[in-house]
Amino acid sequence: MSPENPILQELPAVLSVRDLRVSYGEREILHGITFDVKAGETLVILGGSGCGKSTLLRTLVGLERPSSGEIWINGKNLATVSVAELYEIRKRTGMSFQGGALFGSMTVGENVALPLREHTKLEDSTIEIMLRLKLEQVGLTGFEYHMPSQLSGGMKKRAAVARALAMDPQVLFFDEPSAGLDPIIAAGIDQLILELKKAFRMTIVVVTHELASAFLIADRMMLMDKGNIVAVGTTEEMRSSVNPRVRQFLDRVPEPDVEGEMDYLQALTESYSRSLERNPRV
């Protein structure tokens, strides 16, 4: 990759990750991840299914504890802070989950107001004003009394973003914001992300596998594969990359040895048969 954009190089890092490792039991999922996210930057994390990007996101927002390494946000290392300190750090980050994760028994307005009621001592009248402002920011003016079941998929995503914005976070995380949406609705979510960045100079981290969305919203992109970072660069740098794994992902080239589901199942079966031959059961 060529050197990063000099403008981005001059910006301070809001989020710094150093040699991050995450394991489930004896299986290590992330193998020493290191990267920075600059103030006001949108970093898009790309990768195929099972590459570790969702585990990375969960660790960045404090839902998973790393096995080793460091995650620095606002001068605090998430890997070593106490539960109380982690709770405070979470108040300064927002998370928009893949399916929206709205509470079905609450109205849209109640969902958006929930972080404010849980984490602040604001008057109800103030919270009412703030939730309406957040809904306005995501294009859902007048929907505060609707139930999540009355919303379309795109509207649920927008409501989830409004809730993530409730505490005016320093960093906003998105998990597959365009997943399950038709191209037109997905384009609207992409435009919303761009507008939020422009209006609030917000630092945004997006996990996605949607290439069209990624190239539209990203300042920089980070491609992951098998728990490692394959490449990091601007959209232009990624487009022109000659890295074989980057080219395979961007050009949508299947694995040479497993091109379809049946081939994959056959490979698993043959592998299992060989293991039985080497280690027959008593």
Short mmCIF file of C-alpha atoms in Angstrom, two decimals:
data_model
loop_
_atom_site.label_atom_id
_atom_site.label_comp_id
_atom_site.label_asym_id
_atom_site.label_seq_id
_atom_site.Cartn_x
_atom_site.Cartn_y
_atom_site.Cartn_z
CA MET A 1 0.00 0.00 0.00
CA SER A 2 1.10 3.54 -0.62
CA PRO A 3 1.40 6.00 2.27
CA GLU A 4 -1.79 7.16 3.96
CA ASN A 5 -3.49 10.44 3.14
CA PRO A 6 -1.31 13.12 4.81
CA ILE A 7 -4.43 14.86 6.16
CA LEU A 8 -5.41 11.69 8.02
CA GLN A 9 -1.86 11.26 9.29
CA GLU A 10 -2.06 14.63 11.04
CA LEU A 11 -5.29 13.79 12.89
CA PRO A 12 -5.09 12.41 16.45
CA ALA A 13 -6.12 8.80 17.02
CA VAL A 14 -9.44 8.46 18.85
CA LEU A 15 -9.20 4.68 18.92
CA SER A 16 -5.90 2.78 19.05
CA VAL A 17 -5.60 -1.01 18.96
CA ARG A 18 -2.28 -2.71 19.69
CA ASP A 19 -1.45 -6.42 19.26
CA LEU A 20 -5.06 -7.41 20.04
CA ARG A 21 -5.70 -11.10 20.52
CA VAL A 22 -9.05 -12.71 21.29
CA SER A 23 -9.56 -16.40 21.98
CA TYR A 24 -12.58 -18.62 22.59
CA GLY A 25 -11.25 -21.45 24.68
CA GLU A 26 -8.12 -22.76 22.99
CA ARG A 27 -9.04 -21.27 19.61
CA GLU A 28 -7.52 -17.87 18.86
CA ILE A 29 -9.80 -15.73 16.65
CA LEU A 30 -7.79 -12.49 16.37
CA HIS A 31 -4.03 -12.83 15.94
CA GLY A 32 -2.33 -9.63 17.07
CA ILE A 33 -4.44 -6.87 15.44
CA THR A 34 -2.94 -3.35 15.38
CA PHE A 35 -4.51 -0.21 13.87
CA ASP A 36 -5.66 3.35 14.63
CA VAL A 37 -8.87 5.27 13.89
CA LYS A 38 -8.36 9.01 13.51
CA ALA A 39 -10.68 11.76 14.76
CA GLY A 40 -13.50 12.40 12.31
CA GLU A 41 -12.53 9.40 10.17
CA THR A 42 -14.77 6.67 8.82
CA LEU A 43 -12.96 3.34 8.90
CA VAL A 44 -14.69 0.45 7.14
CA ILE A 45 -13.68 -3.05 8.22
CA LEU A 46 -14.13 -5.57 5.42
CA GLY A 47 -13.82 -9.31 5.25
CA GLY A 48 -15.62 -12.52 4.43
CA SER A 49 -17.70 -14.57 6.83
CA GLY A 50 -15.62 -15.95 9.68
CA CYS A 51 -12.70 -13.57 9.14
CA GLY A 52 -12.98 -12.14 12.67
CA LYS A 53 -14.48 -8.72 11.90
CA SER A 54 -17.56 -9.24 14.10
CA THR A 55 -15.40 -10.49 16.97
CA LEU A 56 -13.22 -7.41 16.55
CA LEU A 57 -16.26 -5.13 16.67
CA ARG A 58 -17.65 -6.81 19.78
CA THR A 59 -14.26 -6.41 21.47
CA LEU A 60 -13.99 -2.73 20.50
CA VAL A 61 -17.33 -1.94 22.16
CA GLY A 62 -16.51 -3.93 25.29
CA LEU A 63 -18.79 -6.92 24.72
CA GLU A 64 -15.77 -9.24 24.57
CA ARG A 65 -12.65 -9.12 26.71
CA PRO A 66 -9.36 -9.52 24.81
CA SER A 67 -7.01 -12.33 25.69
CA SER A 68 -4.11 -9.88 25.37
CA GLY A 69 -3.24 -6.58 23.77
CA GLU A 70 -4.55 -3.03 24.18
CA ILE A 71 -7.59 -1.01 23.09
CA TRP A 72 -7.20 2.68 23.87
CA ILE A 73 -10.19 5.05 23.88
CA ASN A 74 -9.93 8.46 25.52
CA GLY A 75 -6.72 7.49 27.30
CA LYS A 76 -8.23 4.34 28.79
CA ASN A 77 -7.23 0.79 27.92
CA LEU A 78 -10.38 -1.33 27.63
CA ALA A 79 -8.30 -4.45 28.24
CA THR A 80 -7.38 -3.41 31.78
CA VAL A 81 -10.08 -1.03 33.05
CA SER A 82 -12.47 -2.00 35.81
CA VAL A 83 -16.09 -2.87 35.12
CA ALA A 84 -17.13 0.56 36.41
CA GLU A 85 -14.66 2.34 34.10
CA LEU A 86 -15.76 0.23 31.13
CA TYR A 87 -19.36 1.25 31.88
CA GLU A 88 -18.36 4.92 31.70
CA ILE A 89 -16.42 4.45 28.45
CA ARG A 90 -19.44 2.76 26.86
CA LYS A 91 -21.47 5.91 27.51
CA ARG A 92 -19.19 7.76 25.08
CA THR A 93 -19.60 5.22 22.29
CA GLY A 94 -22.66 4.39 20.22
CA MET A 95 -23.51 1.06 18.63
CA SER A 96 -25.98 0.35 15.83
CA PHE A 97 -26.55 -3.39 15.72
CA GLN A 98 -27.08 -5.35 12.52
CA GLY A 99 -30.77 -6.09 13.09
CA GLY A 100 -31.50 -2.84 14.87
CA ALA A 101 -32.03 -4.61 18.22
CA LEU A 102 -34.97 -2.38 19.08
CA PHE A 103 -37.13 -3.41 22.02
CA GLY A 104 -40.40 -4.57 20.50
CA SER A 105 -42.47 -3.67 23.55
CA MET A 106 -41.33 -0.02 23.46
CA THR A 107 -42.25 2.72 21.02
CA VAL A 108 -39.57 4.14 18.77
CA GLY A 109 -39.34 7.19 21.01
CA GLU A 110 -38.97 5.05 24.13
CA ASN A 111 -36.19 3.06 22.45
CA VAL A 112 -34.29 6.23 21.57
CA ALA A 113 -34.84 7.73 25.02
CA LEU A 114 -33.70 4.60 26.87
CA PRO A 115 -29.97 5.49 27.09
CA LEU A 116 -30.87 8.97 28.35
CA ARG A 117 -33.17 7.58 31.03
CA GLU A 118 -30.63 4.96 32.09
CA HIS A 119 -27.49 7.11 32.14
CA THR A 120 -28.59 10.67 32.87
CA LYS A 121 -30.75 12.59 35.33
CA LEU A 122 -32.35 14.80 32.72
CA GLU A 123 -35.94 15.94 33.11
CA ASP A 124 -38.55 14.07 31.09
CA SER A 125 -39.30 17.22 29.12
CA THR A 126 -35.62 17.54 28.13
CA ILE A 127 -35.42 13.88 27.15
CA GLU A 128 -38.54 14.32 25.01
CA ILE A 129 -36.90 17.18 23.14
CA MET A 130 -33.66 15.26 22.66
CA LEU A 131 -35.31 12.10 21.34
CA ARG A 132 -37.26 14.15 18.81
CA LEU A 133 -34.03 15.83 17.70
CA LYS A 134 -32.31 12.47 17.26
CA LEU A 135 -35.22 11.13 15.22
CA GLU A 136 -35.12 14.24 13.09
CA GLN A 137 -31.41 13.71 12.45
CA VAL A 138 -32.09 10.24 11.00
CA GLY A 139 -35.17 11.24 9.02
CA LEU A 140 -37.82 9.78 11.33
CA THR A 141 -39.62 12.94 12.43
CA GLY A 142 -43.09 12.09 13.73
CA PHE A 143 -42.42 8.39 14.30
CA GLU A 144 -41.79 8.53 18.04
CA TYR A 145 -45.11 6.84 18.91
CA HIS A 146 -44.81 4.03 16.38
CA MET A 147 -43.89 0.50 17.46
CA PRO A 148 -40.86 -1.19 15.87
CA SER A 149 -43.22 -3.73 14.25
CA GLN A 150 -44.78 -0.86 12.29
CA LEU A 151 -41.47 0.16 10.71
CA SER A 152 -39.81 -1.06 7.53
CA GLY A 153 -36.35 -2.59 7.66
CA GLY A 154 -34.67 0.67 6.68
CA MET A 155 -36.67 2.65 9.25
CA LYS A 156 -35.67 0.20 11.98
CA LYS A 157 -32.03 0.77 11.04
CA ARG A 158 -32.54 4.54 11.25
CA ALA A 159 -34.25 4.23 14.63
CA ALA A 160 -31.32 2.14 15.88
CA VAL A 161 -28.93 4.87 14.72
CA ALA A 162 -31.01 7.49 16.55
CA ARG A 163 -30.71 5.46 19.75
CA ALA A 164 -26.96 5.07 19.21
CA LEU A 165 -26.72 8.87 18.88
CA ALA A 166 -28.72 9.57 22.04
CA MET A 167 -25.68 10.13 24.28
CA ASP A 168 -23.76 12.14 21.65
CA PRO A 169 -21.02 9.50 21.33
CA GLN A 170 -17.45 10.26 20.40
CA VAL A 171 -17.22 7.08 18.32
CA LEU A 172 -20.14 5.48 16.47
CA PHE A 173 -19.96 1.79 15.54
CA PHE A 174 -22.07 0.12 12.85
CA ASP A 175 -22.50 -3.63 12.39
CA GLU A 176 -23.53 -4.41 8.79
CA PRO A 177 -25.71 -1.29 8.36
CA SER A 178 -26.91 -2.31 4.87
CA ALA A 179 -27.52 -6.00 5.57
CA GLY A 180 -30.94 -7.26 4.51
CA LEU A 181 -31.96 -4.03 2.77
CA ASP A 182 -32.78 -3.51 -0.88
CA PRO A 183 -30.28 -1.36 -2.85
CA ILE A 184 -32.34 1.83 -2.65
CA ILE A 185 -32.93 1.62 1.13
CA ALA A 186 -29.29 0.62 1.66
CA ALA A 187 -28.20 3.70 -0.29
CA GLY A 188 -30.30 5.80 2.09
CA ILE A 189 -28.47 4.34 5.10
CA ASP A 190 -25.13 5.06 3.42
CA GLN A 191 -26.22 8.65 2.83
CA LEU A 192 -27.27 8.95 6.47
CA ILE A 193 -23.78 7.87 7.60
CA LEU A 194 -22.22 10.47 5.31
CA GLU A 195 -24.54 13.19 6.63
CA LEU A 196 -23.77 12.32 10.25
CA LYS A 197 -20.06 12.56 9.58
CA LYS A 198 -20.42 15.89 7.79
CA ALA A 199 -22.72 17.43 10.38
CA PHE A 200 -20.97 16.25 13.55
CA ARG A 201 -17.42 15.39 12.38
CA MET A 202 -18.06 12.04 14.02
CA THR A 203 -15.57 9.19 14.19
CA ILE A 204 -17.25 6.13 12.66
CA VAL A 205 -16.26 2.45 12.47
CA VAL A 206 -18.31 0.27 10.12
CA VAL A 207 -18.15 -3.49 9.75
CA THR A 208 -19.57 -4.65 6.43
CA HIS A 209 -19.07 -6.95 3.46
CA GLU A 210 -21.02 -4.67 1.09
CA LEU A 211 -18.39 -3.32 -1.28
CA ALA A 212 -20.54 -0.61 -2.89
CA SER A 213 -21.39 0.80 0.53
CA ALA A 214 -17.81 0.54 1.76
CA PHE A 215 -16.32 2.48 -1.14
CA LEU A 216 -18.96 5.19 -0.77
CA ILE A 217 -18.63 5.93 2.95
CA ALA A 218 -15.01 5.03 3.81
CA ASP A 219 -12.06 7.33 4.35
CA ARG A 220 -9.96 4.23 4.88
CA MET A 221 -10.66 0.53 4.56
CA MET A 222 -9.22 -2.40 6.45
CA LEU A 223 -9.47 -5.91 5.00
CA MET A 224 -9.35 -8.84 7.40
CA ASP A 225 -8.80 -12.51 6.69
CA LYS A 226 -8.55 -15.41 9.14
CA GLY A 227 -8.10 -13.14 12.13
CA ASN A 228 -5.38 -10.99 10.59
CA ILE A 229 -5.25 -7.60 8.87
CA VAL A 230 -4.47 -8.15 5.19
CA ALA A 231 -4.38 -4.50 4.09
CA VAL A 232 -5.26 -0.98 5.22
CA GLY A 233 -5.62 2.01 2.92
CA THR A 234 -7.79 4.65 1.36
CA THR A 235 -10.45 3.64 -1.15
CA GLU A 236 -8.09 4.58 -4.00
CA GLU A 237 -5.26 2.54 -2.52
CA MET A 238 -7.51 -0.48 -2.09
CA ARG A 239 -8.83 -0.24 -5.66
CA SER A 240 -5.30 -0.18 -7.04
CA SER A 241 -3.86 -2.80 -4.67
CA VAL A 242 -2.00 -5.75 -6.17
CA ASN A 243 -2.19 -7.75 -2.93
CA PRO A 244 -3.57 -11.15 -4.03
CA ARG A 245 -6.01 -11.42 -1.11
CA VAL A 246 -7.30 -7.88 -1.68
CA ARG A 247 -7.80 -8.57 -5.37
CA GLN A 248 -9.57 -11.85 -4.62
CA PHE A 249 -11.99 -10.12 -2.25
CA LEU A 250 -12.67 -7.05 -4.41
CA ASP A 251 -12.95 -9.07 -7.62
CA ARG A 252 -15.14 -11.69 -5.92
CA VAL A 253 -12.96 -14.62 -6.90
CA PRO A 254 -13.86 -17.90 -5.14
CA GLU A 255 -11.32 -19.99 -3.32
CA PRO A 256 -9.48 -22.11 -5.92
CA ASP A 257 -9.89 -25.36 -3.99
CA VAL A 258 -13.46 -24.86 -2.73
CA GLU A 259 -15.68 -23.21 -5.30
CA GLY A 260 -19.10 -24.29 -4.07
CA GLU A 261 -20.99 -25.60 -1.10
CA MET A 262 -20.91 -29.20 -2.34
CA ASP A 263 -17.15 -29.03 -2.87
CA TYR A 264 -16.79 -27.67 0.65
CA LEU A 265 -18.93 -30.45 2.15
CA GLN A 266 -17.01 -33.06 0.16
CA ALA A 267 -13.73 -31.63 1.43
CA LEU A 268 -14.99 -31.86 5.00
CA THR A 269 -16.18 -35.44 4.49
CA GLU A 270 -12.89 -36.55 2.95
CA SER A 271 -10.95 -34.87 5.74
CA TYR A 272 -13.09 -36.63 8.36
CA SER A 273 -12.65 -39.99 6.60
CA ARG A 274 -8.87 -39.56 6.51
CA SER A 275 -8.80 -38.73 10.21
CA LEU A 276 -10.74 -41.92 10.98
CA GLU A 277 -8.28 -43.96 8.93
CA ARG A 278 -5.39 -42.52 10.90
CA ASN A 279 -7.14 -42.77 14.26
CA PRO A 280 -9.76 -45.58 14.07
CA ARG A 281 -12.24 -45.66 16.92
CA VAL A 282 -12.05 -48.58 19.32
#
